[in-house]
Amino acid sequence: MAEWFLFLPQSRLSITDIVLRARTAEASGFDGLAFLDHLETPMAPDAPLWEAMTIATWVAAHTERLRIGHLVLCDAFRHAAVLAKQAVTLAEATGGRFELGLGSGSMPDELARFGLGEPTAGARVTALEQTVTALKRYWSGGEDTQLPTPSSPIPLLLAGRGPRMLKLVAQHADWWNLPATHVNELPQLVGKIGSARASVQQMVGFVGDGADAEAVIGTARRRFSQLGPGLVCGGADELVAYFTGLRDHGAQRFYVWFSDFAAPETIAEFGKRVVSALGE
């Protein structure tokens, strides 16, 4: 059975609105929730954006069952020793509901602007590999161990699709995430991730019961057509068929991103008509 996470960029929303959406997702059958990790909102730098680990902690404290994570934390933003301590603390505070999602950084201009370096893509992947290795060392019980160590393993998700990243996934990750813009490549890539489980990020223009399909789809395409195959639009039956196809190609988790910025009523109806249908 596939898992369902709400992908909720913590931009343009108050913290109260974010908690409302998280609780709605929890009540609507979603398994988890993921935030993004940037210092400014991608493609909209004037839009306010909450810090990733802090908002995850706050939402975890205001939910009971949802697993909490990120698509994905940027490796360059945190020293590995600090990240190791943050991850253990949040995992223990939530009773094991935290999952560690990591990536090498998708916006080099952002890193340069904030003085976090301007490495090549290859150098960023090398740095990520060093971080993953260091995390295991800090949690291993050996000479460099930080205390406390995790009382249970913290799931590691890595995101990306390049050859070196896929090799890193196969060596170290519990989960691999395929970005929305490349979701059509799932059948070609899923065989390269070893024992890791596959997840996909998907933007959805959900046409709810009684909604104006033309208006919903038009708005979704106007806002997110740049995602290409990463945007899918339709009613419940169409989306059940679409996600069934992704599941048949190997996806074991869906990170759903709504084109209406996750209105609570959209989350609730999608949970009732799509999430529950695939669960059956």
GROMACS .gro file of N, CA and C in nm, residues 99-232:
model
  402
   99GLU      N    1   1.157   1.205   0.989
   99GLU     CA    2   1.238   1.143   0.885
   99GLU      C    3   1.332   1.249   0.829
  100LEU      N    4   1.455   1.210   0.804
  100LEU     CA    5   1.558   1.303   0.759
  100LEU      C    6   1.569   1.300   0.607
  101GLY      N    7   1.519   1.404   0.543
  101GLY     CA    8   1.532   1.418   0.399
  101GLY      C    9   1.646   1.513   0.367
  102LEU      N   10   1.739   1.471   0.280
  102LEU     CA   11   1.857   1.552   0.248
  102LEU      C   12   1.877   1.561   0.097
  103GLY      N   13   1.930   1.676   0.056
  103GLY     CA   14   1.968   1.696  -0.083
  103GLY      C   15   2.093   1.780  -0.092
  104SER      N   16   2.152   1.783  -0.209
  104SER     CA   17   2.279   1.852  -0.228
  104SER      C   18   2.262   2.001  -0.254
  105GLY      N   19   2.139   2.048  -0.271
  105GLY     CA   20   2.116   2.190  -0.298
  105GLY      C   21   2.081   2.214  -0.443
  106SER      N   22   1.962   2.268  -0.466
  106SER     CA   23   1.913   2.286  -0.603
  106SER      C   24   1.926   2.428  -0.654
  107MET      N   25   1.969   2.522  -0.569
  107MET     CA   26   1.976   2.662  -0.610
  107MET      C   27   2.114   2.720  -0.576
  108PRO      N   28   2.213   2.700  -0.662
  108PRO     CA   29   2.347   2.752  -0.635
  108PRO      C   30   2.352   2.903  -0.613
  109ASP      N   31   2.266   2.978  -0.682
  109ASP     CA   32   2.264   3.123  -0.664
  109ASP      C   33   2.225   3.160  -0.521
  110GLU      N   34   2.136   3.083  -0.460
  110GLU     CA   35   2.097   3.106  -0.322
  110GLU      C   36   2.215   3.084  -0.229
  111LEU      N   37   2.290   2.978  -0.252
  111LEU     CA   38   2.407   2.951  -0.168
  111LEU      C   39   2.508   3.065  -0.178
  112ALA      N   40   2.531   3.112  -0.299
  112ALA     CA   41   2.627   3.221  -0.319
  112ALA      C   42   2.579   3.350  -0.254
  113ARG      N   43   2.452   3.380  -0.269
  113ARG     CA   44   2.398   3.505  -0.215
  113ARG      C   45   2.414   3.514  -0.064
  114PHE      N   46   2.396   3.401   0.004
  114PHE     CA   47   2.402   3.402   0.150
  114PHE      C   48   2.536   3.355   0.204
  115GLY      N   49   2.637   3.353   0.119
  115GLY     CA   50   2.772   3.324   0.165
  115GLY      C   51   2.795   3.180   0.204
  116LEU      N   52   2.721   3.088   0.141
  116LEU     CA   53   2.735   2.947   0.173
  116LEU      C   54   2.813   2.872   0.066
  117GLY      N   55   2.887   2.946  -0.013
  117GLY     CA   56   2.971   2.885  -0.115
  117GLY      C   57   2.901   2.880  -0.250
  118GLU      N   58   2.978   2.849  -0.351
  118GLU     CA   59   2.925   2.840  -0.487
  118GLU      C   60   2.987   2.718  -0.556
  119PRO      N   61   2.972   2.600  -0.497
  119PRO     CA   62   3.038   2.482  -0.551
  119PRO      C   63   2.966   2.430  -0.675
  120THR      N   64   3.036   2.351  -0.750
  120THR     CA   65   2.975   2.285  -0.864
  120THR      C   66   2.878   2.177  -0.816
  121ALA      N   67   2.795   2.128  -0.908
  121ALA     CA   68   2.702   2.022  -0.871
  121ALA      C   69   2.777   1.900  -0.819
  122GLY      N   70   2.888   1.866  -0.883
  122GLY     CA   71   2.966   1.752  -0.838
  122GLY      C   72   3.021   1.771  -0.698
  123ALA      N   73   3.067   1.891  -0.669
  123ALA     CA   74   3.121   1.919  -0.535
  123ALA      C   75   3.011   1.911  -0.430
  124ARG      N   76   2.890   1.953  -0.467
  124ARG     CA   77   2.779   1.947  -0.371
  124ARG      C   78   2.742   1.802  -0.339
  125VAL      N   79   2.745   1.715  -0.438
  125VAL     CA   80   2.716   1.575  -0.414
  125VAL      C   81   2.824   1.512  -0.326
  126THR      N   82   2.950   1.549  -0.349
  126THR     CA   83   3.060   1.500  -0.265
  126THR      C   84   3.039   1.543  -0.120
  127ALA      N   85   3.000   1.670  -0.101
  127ALA     CA   86   2.976   1.720   0.034
  127ALA      C   87   2.860   1.646   0.100
  128LEU      N   88   2.756   1.616   0.023
  128LEU     CA   89   2.642   1.542   0.078
  128LEU      C   90   2.685   1.403   0.121
  129GLU      N   91   2.766   1.338   0.041
  129GLU     CA   92   2.815   1.205   0.078
  129GLU      C   93   2.894   1.211   0.208
  130GLN      N   94   2.975   1.316   0.225
  130GLN     CA   95   3.051   1.332   0.349
  130GLN      C   96   2.957   1.352   0.468
  131THR      N   97   2.849   1.426   0.447
  131THR     CA   98   2.752   1.447   0.555
  131THR      C   99   2.685   1.317   0.595
  132VAL      N  100   2.639   1.240   0.496
  132VAL     CA  101   2.572   1.114   0.527
  132VAL      C  102   2.666   1.021   0.603
  133THR      N  103   2.791   1.014   0.562
  133THR     CA  104   2.889   0.930   0.631
  133THR      C  105   2.911   0.978   0.774
  134ALA      N  106   2.918   1.112   0.791
  134ALA     CA  107   2.938   1.168   0.924
  134ALA      C  108   2.819   1.140   1.015
  135LEU      N  109   2.697   1.150   0.963
  135LEU     CA  110   2.579   1.123   1.044
  135LEU      C  111   2.584   0.981   1.101
  136LYS      N  112   2.618   0.888   1.018
  136LYS     CA  113   2.627   0.749   1.064
  136LYS      C  114   2.733   0.734   1.172
  137ARG      N  115   2.841   0.809   1.159
  137ARG     CA  116   2.948   0.802   1.259
  137ARG      C  117   2.902   0.863   1.392
  138TYR      N  118   2.829   0.974   1.385
  138TYR     CA  119   2.783   1.038   1.508
  138TYR      C  120   2.680   0.953   1.582
  139TRP      N  121   2.610   0.866   1.509
  139TRP     CA  122   2.504   0.784   1.569
  139TRP      C  123   2.546   0.640   1.595
  140SER      N  124   2.671   0.606   1.569
  140SER     CA  125   2.710   0.465   1.562
  140SER      C  126   2.747   0.401   1.695
  141GLY      N  127   2.781   0.483   1.795
  141GLY     CA  128   2.830   0.428   1.920
  141GLY      C  129   2.981   0.417   1.926
  142GLY      N  130   3.049   0.468   1.822
  142GLY     CA  131   3.194   0.464   1.818
  142GLY      C  132   3.257   0.586   1.883
  143GLU      N  133   3.380   0.613   1.842
  143GLU     CA  134   3.459   0.718   1.906
  143GLU      C  135   3.397   0.857   1.891
  144ASP      N  136   3.333   0.885   1.776
  144ASP     CA  137   3.277   1.017   1.751
  144ASP      C  138   3.129   1.028   1.786
  145THR      N  139   3.076   0.933   1.858
  145THR     CA  140   2.933   0.930   1.886
  145THR      C  141   2.887   1.050   1.967
  146GLN      N  142   2.775   1.107   1.924
  146GLN     CA  143   2.707   1.209   2.004
  146GLN      C  144   2.605   1.140   2.094
  147LEU      N  145   2.585   1.196   2.211
  147LEU     CA  146   2.483   1.144   2.301
  147LEU      C  147   2.373   1.248   2.320
  148PRO      N  148   2.248   1.204   2.320
  148PRO     CA  149   2.204   1.065   2.306
  148PRO      C  150   2.207   1.018   2.161
  149THR      N  151   2.218   0.889   2.142
  149THR     CA  152   2.203   0.831   2.009
  149THR      C  153   2.056   0.802   1.985
  150PRO      N  154   2.015   0.783   1.859
  150PRO     CA  155   1.874   0.753   1.831
  150PRO      C  156   1.830   0.623   1.897
  151SER      N  157   1.714   0.623   1.958
  151SER     CA  158   1.663   0.500   2.020
  151SER      C  159   1.611   0.403   1.914
  152SER      N  160   1.583   0.453   1.796
  152SER     CA  161   1.548   0.370   1.680
  152SER      C  162   1.602   0.440   1.556
  153PRO      N  163   1.625   0.366   1.448
  153PRO     CA  164   1.685   0.428   1.329
  153PRO      C  165   1.601   0.543   1.275
  154ILE      N  166   1.669   0.650   1.235
  154ILE     CA  167   1.602   0.764   1.173
  154ILE      C  168   1.603   0.741   1.022
  155PRO      N  169   1.486   0.727   0.959
  155PRO     CA  170   1.484   0.702   0.814
  155PRO      C  171   1.552   0.815   0.738
  156LEU      N  172   1.632   0.778   0.639
  156LEU     CA  173   1.703   0.875   0.556
  156LEU      C  174   1.647   0.873   0.415
  157LEU      N  175   1.605   0.988   0.369
  157LEU     CA  176   1.559   1.007   0.231
  157LEU      C  177   1.659   1.095   0.159
  158LEU      N  178   1.699   1.054   0.039
  158LEU     CA  179   1.784   1.136  -0.046
  158LEU      C  180   1.709   1.165  -0.176
  159ALA      N  181   1.728   1.285  -0.227
  159ALA     CA  182   1.655   1.327  -0.347
  159ALA      C  183   1.752   1.364  -0.457
  160GLY      N  184   1.718   1.326  -0.579
  160GLY     CA  185   1.799   1.359  -0.695
  160GLY      C  186   1.795   1.247  -0.797
  161ARG      N  187   1.853   1.272  -0.914
  161ARG     CA  188   1.841   1.172  -1.021
  161ARG      C  189   1.969   1.152  -1.101
  162GLY      N  190   2.077   1.223  -1.067
  162GLY     CA  191   2.203   1.204  -1.136
  162GLY      C  192   2.266   1.071  -1.099
  163PRO      N  193   2.360   1.022  -1.181
  163PRO     CA  194   2.422   0.891  -1.155
  163PRO      C  195   2.488   0.883  -1.018
  164ARG      N  196   2.562   0.986  -0.978
  164ARG     CA  197   2.629   0.980  -0.848
  164ARG      C  198   2.527   0.982  -0.734
  165MET      N  199   2.420   1.060  -0.750
  165MET     CA  200   2.318   1.064  -0.645
  165MET      C  201   2.246   0.930  -0.634
  166LEU      N  202   2.216   0.869  -0.745
  166LEU     CA  203   2.150   0.738  -0.740
  166LEU      C  204   2.239   0.633  -0.674
  167LYS      N  205   2.369   0.642  -0.699
  167LYS     CA  206   2.462   0.551  -0.632
  167LYS      C  207   2.462   0.575  -0.482
  168LEU      N  208   2.458   0.701  -0.442
  168LEU     CA  209   2.454   0.735  -0.300
  168LEU      C  210   2.325   0.684  -0.236
  169VAL      N  211   2.215   0.697  -0.308
  169VAL     CA  212   2.087   0.644  -0.260
  169VAL      C  213   2.098   0.494  -0.236
  170ALA      N  214   2.149   0.424  -0.334
  170ALA     CA  215   2.158   0.278  -0.324
  170ALA      C  216   2.247   0.235  -0.207
  171GLN      N  217   2.348   0.315  -0.175
  171GLN     CA  218   2.440   0.279  -0.068
  171GLN      C  219   2.388   0.312   0.072
  172HIS      N  220   2.310   0.421   0.083
  172HIS     CA  221   2.282   0.474   0.216
  172HIS      C  222   2.135   0.498   0.250
  173ALA      N  223   2.047   0.515   0.153
  173ALA     CA  224   1.914   0.570   0.181
  173ALA      C  225   1.808   0.463   0.208
  174ASP      N  226   1.710   0.500   0.289
  174ASP     CA  227   1.590   0.420   0.307
  174ASP      C  228   1.485   0.456   0.202
  175TRP      N  229   1.485   0.585   0.164
  175TRP     CA  230   1.389   0.636   0.065
  175TRP      C  231   1.463   0.720  -0.038
  176TRP      N  232   1.412   0.715  -0.159
  176TRP     CA  233   1.460   0.802  -0.267
  176TRP      C  234   1.341   0.882  -0.319
  177ASN      N  235   1.361   1.012  -0.342
  177ASN     CA  236   1.253   1.093  -0.398
  177ASN      C  237   1.289   1.146  -0.535
  178LEU      N  238   1.196   1.130  -0.627
  178LEU     CA  239   1.209   1.180  -0.763
  178LEU      C  240   1.134   1.312  -0.773
  179PRO      N  241   1.203   1.422  -0.808
  179PRO     CA  242   1.136   1.552  -0.816
  179PRO      C  243   1.023   1.553  -0.918
  180ALA      N  244   0.927   1.641  -0.896
  180ALA     CA  245   0.808   1.647  -0.979
  180ALA      C  246   0.841   1.665  -1.127
  181THR      N  247   0.941   1.746  -1.158
  181THR     CA  248   0.971   1.776  -1.298
  181THR      C  249   1.021   1.655  -1.376
  182HIS      N  250   1.055   1.548  -1.305
  182HIS     CA  251   1.108   1.429  -1.372
  182HIS      C  252   1.028   1.303  -1.337
  183VAL      N  253   0.905   1.321  -1.296
  183VAL     CA  254   0.825   1.207  -1.252
  183VAL      C  255   0.807   1.104  -1.363
  184ASN      N  256   0.810   1.148  -1.487
  184ASN     CA  257   0.794   1.056  -1.600
  184ASN      C  258   0.914   0.961  -1.616
  185GLU      N  259   1.024   0.989  -1.546
  185GLU     CA  260   1.143   0.903  -1.556
  185GLU      C  261   1.144   0.791  -1.452
  186LEU      N  262   1.039   0.781  -1.373
  186LEU     CA  263   1.034   0.680  -1.267
  186LEU      C  264   1.064   0.538  -1.320
  187PRO      N  265   1.000   0.493  -1.428
  187PRO     CA  266   1.026   0.355  -1.472
  187PRO      C  267   1.173   0.329  -1.508
  188GLN      N  268   1.242   0.431  -1.560
  188GLN     CA  269   1.381   0.414  -1.601
  188GLN      C  270   1.478   0.419  -1.484
  189LEU      N  271   1.442   0.490  -1.376
  189LEU     CA  272   1.536   0.514  -1.267
  189LEU      C  273   1.516   0.423  -1.147
  190VAL      N  274   1.396   0.371  -1.128
  190VAL     CA  275   1.365   0.300  -1.004
  190VAL      C  276   1.452   0.177  -0.985
  191GLY      N  277   1.503   0.119  -1.093
  191GLY     CA  278   1.588   0.002  -1.080
  191GLY      C  279   1.730   0.032  -1.037
  192LYS      N  280   1.763   0.162  -1.019
  192LYS     CA  281   1.900   0.202  -0.987
  192LYS      C  282   1.919   0.242  -0.841
  193ILE      N  283   1.819   0.220  -0.757
  193ILE     CA  284   1.825   0.274  -0.621
  193ILE      C  285   1.845   0.165  -0.515
  194GLY      N  286   1.884   0.048  -0.558
  194GLY     CA  287   1.910  -0.057  -0.462
  194GLY      C  288   1.788  -0.094  -0.381
  195SER      N  289   1.805  -0.106  -0.250
  195SER     CA  290   1.694  -0.146  -0.163
  195SER      C  291   1.611  -0.028  -0.114
  196ALA      N  292   1.650   0.095  -0.151
  196ALA     CA  293   1.572   0.213  -0.111
  196ALA      C  294   1.433   0.205  -0.173
  197ARG      N  295   1.335   0.263  -0.105
  197ARG     CA  296   1.200   0.269  -0.157
  197ARG      C  297   1.180   0.401  -0.230
  198ALA      N  298   1.099   0.395  -0.335
  198ALA     CA  299   1.083   0.510  -0.423
  198ALA      C  300   0.963   0.595  -0.384
  199SER      N  301   0.983   0.726  -0.387
  199SER     CA  302   0.874   0.820  -0.370
  199SER      C  303   0.879   0.921  -0.484
  200VAL      N  304   0.765   0.982  -0.512
  200VAL     CA  305   0.759   1.085  -0.615
  200VAL      C  306   0.688   1.207  -0.560
  201GLN      N  307   0.732   1.321  -0.607
  201GLN     CA  308   0.667   1.448  -0.574
  201GLN      C  309   0.574   1.483  -0.689
  202GLN      N  310   0.450   1.519  -0.659
  202GLN     CA  311   0.352   1.542  -0.765
  202GLN      C  312   0.263   1.662  -0.733
  203MET      N  313   0.264   1.761  -0.821
  203MET     CA  314   0.170   1.872  -0.811
  203MET      C  315   0.035   1.827  -0.866
  204VAL      N  316  -0.072   1.861  -0.794
  204VAL     CA  317  -0.206   1.815  -0.831
  204VAL      C  318  -0.300   1.935  -0.843
  205GLY      N  319  -0.366   1.944  -0.958
  205GLY     CA  320  -0.478   2.035  -0.974
  205GLY      C  321  -0.605   1.954  -0.953
  206PHE      N  322  -0.655   1.949  -0.831
  206PHE     CA  323  -0.765   1.860  -0.795
  206PHE      C  324  -0.899   1.927  -0.823
  207VAL      N  325  -0.978   1.863  -0.908
  207VAL     CA  326  -1.113   1.911  -0.938
  207VAL      C  327  -1.208   1.841  -0.842
  208GLY      N  328  -1.246   1.912  -0.740
  208GLY     CA  329  -1.333   1.854  -0.640
  208GLY      C  330  -1.476   1.844  -0.686
  209ASP      N  331  -1.558   1.780  -0.606
  209ASP     CA  332  -1.698   1.760  -0.638
  209ASP      C  333  -1.768   1.895  -0.654
  210GLY      N  334  -1.828   1.917  -0.770
  210GLY     CA  335  -1.901   2.041  -0.796
  210GLY      C  336  -1.815   2.157  -0.839
  211ALA      N  337  -1.683   2.137  -0.847
  211ALA     CA  338  -1.593   2.246  -0.887
  211ALA      C  339  -1.598   2.268  -1.037
  212ASP      N  340  -1.561   2.387  -1.080
  212ASP     CA  341  -1.551   2.423  -1.222
  212ASP      C  342  -1.419   2.367  -1.274
  213ALA      N  343  -1.426   2.256  -1.346
  213ALA     CA  344  -1.304   2.188  -1.391
  213ALA      C  345  -1.217   2.279  -1.476
  214GLU      N  346  -1.278   2.353  -1.565
  214GLU     CA  347  -1.202   2.440  -1.654
  214GLU      C  348  -1.126   2.546  -1.574
  215ALA      N  349  -1.191   2.601  -1.474
  215ALA     CA  350  -1.127   2.705  -1.392
  215ALA      C  351  -1.013   2.646  -1.309
  216VAL      N  352  -1.037   2.530  -1.247
  216VAL     CA  353  -0.934   2.468  -1.162
  216VAL      C  354  -0.812   2.431  -1.245
  217ILE      N  355  -0.836   2.368  -1.359
  217ILE     CA  356  -0.725   2.324  -1.443
  217ILE      C  357  -0.653   2.444  -1.504
  218GLY      N  358  -0.727   2.544  -1.545
  218GLY     CA  359  -0.663   2.664  -1.601
  218GLY      C  360  -0.574   2.733  -1.500
  219THR      N  361  -0.621   2.746  -1.376
  219THR     CA  362  -0.540   2.809  -1.272
  219THR      C  363  -0.416   2.727  -1.243
  220ALA      N  364  -0.433   2.595  -1.233
  220ALA     CA  365  -0.318   2.508  -1.205
  220ALA      C  366  -0.213   2.520  -1.314
  221ARG      N  367  -0.255   2.521  -1.439
  221ARG     CA  368  -0.158   2.530  -1.549
  221ARG      C  369  -0.093   2.667  -1.555
  222ARG      N  370  -0.167   2.769  -1.523
  222ARG     CA  371  -0.109   2.904  -1.523
  222ARG      C  372  -0.003   2.917  -1.415
  223ARG      N  373  -0.026   2.858  -1.301
  223ARG     CA  374   0.068   2.869  -1.190
  223ARG      C  375   0.186   2.773  -1.202
  224PHE      N  376   0.163   2.653  -1.257
  224PHE     CA  377   0.264   2.547  -1.243
  224PHE      C  378   0.294   2.471  -1.371
  225SER      N  379   0.266   2.528  -1.486
  225SER     CA  380   0.295   2.457  -1.611
  225SER      C  381   0.444   2.430  -1.626
  226GLN      N  382   0.529   2.507  -1.559
  226GLN     CA  383   0.673   2.487  -1.569
  226GLN      C  384   0.717   2.352  -1.512
  227LEU      N  385   0.629   2.287  -1.437
  227LEU     CA  386   0.662   2.156  -1.382
  227LEU      C  387   0.650   2.044  -1.485
  228GLY      N  388   0.592   2.074  -1.599
  228GLY     CA  389   0.579   1.972  -1.703
  228GLY      C  390   0.502   1.851  -1.653
  229PRO      N  391   0.563   1.730  -1.661
  229PRO     CA  392   0.493   1.610  -1.616
  229PRO      C  393   0.466   1.607  -1.466
  230GLY      N  394   0.525   1.700  -1.394
  230GLY     CA  395   0.503   1.706  -1.251
  230GLY      C  396   0.370   1.764  -1.211
  231LEU      N  397   0.291   1.813  -1.307
  231LEU     CA  398   0.157   1.863  -1.280
  231LEU      C  399   0.056   1.767  -1.341
  232VAL      N  400  -0.037   1.720  -1.261
  232VAL     CA  401  -0.148   1.638  -1.310
  232VAL      C  402  -0.277   1.701  -1.260
   0.00000   0.00000   0.00000
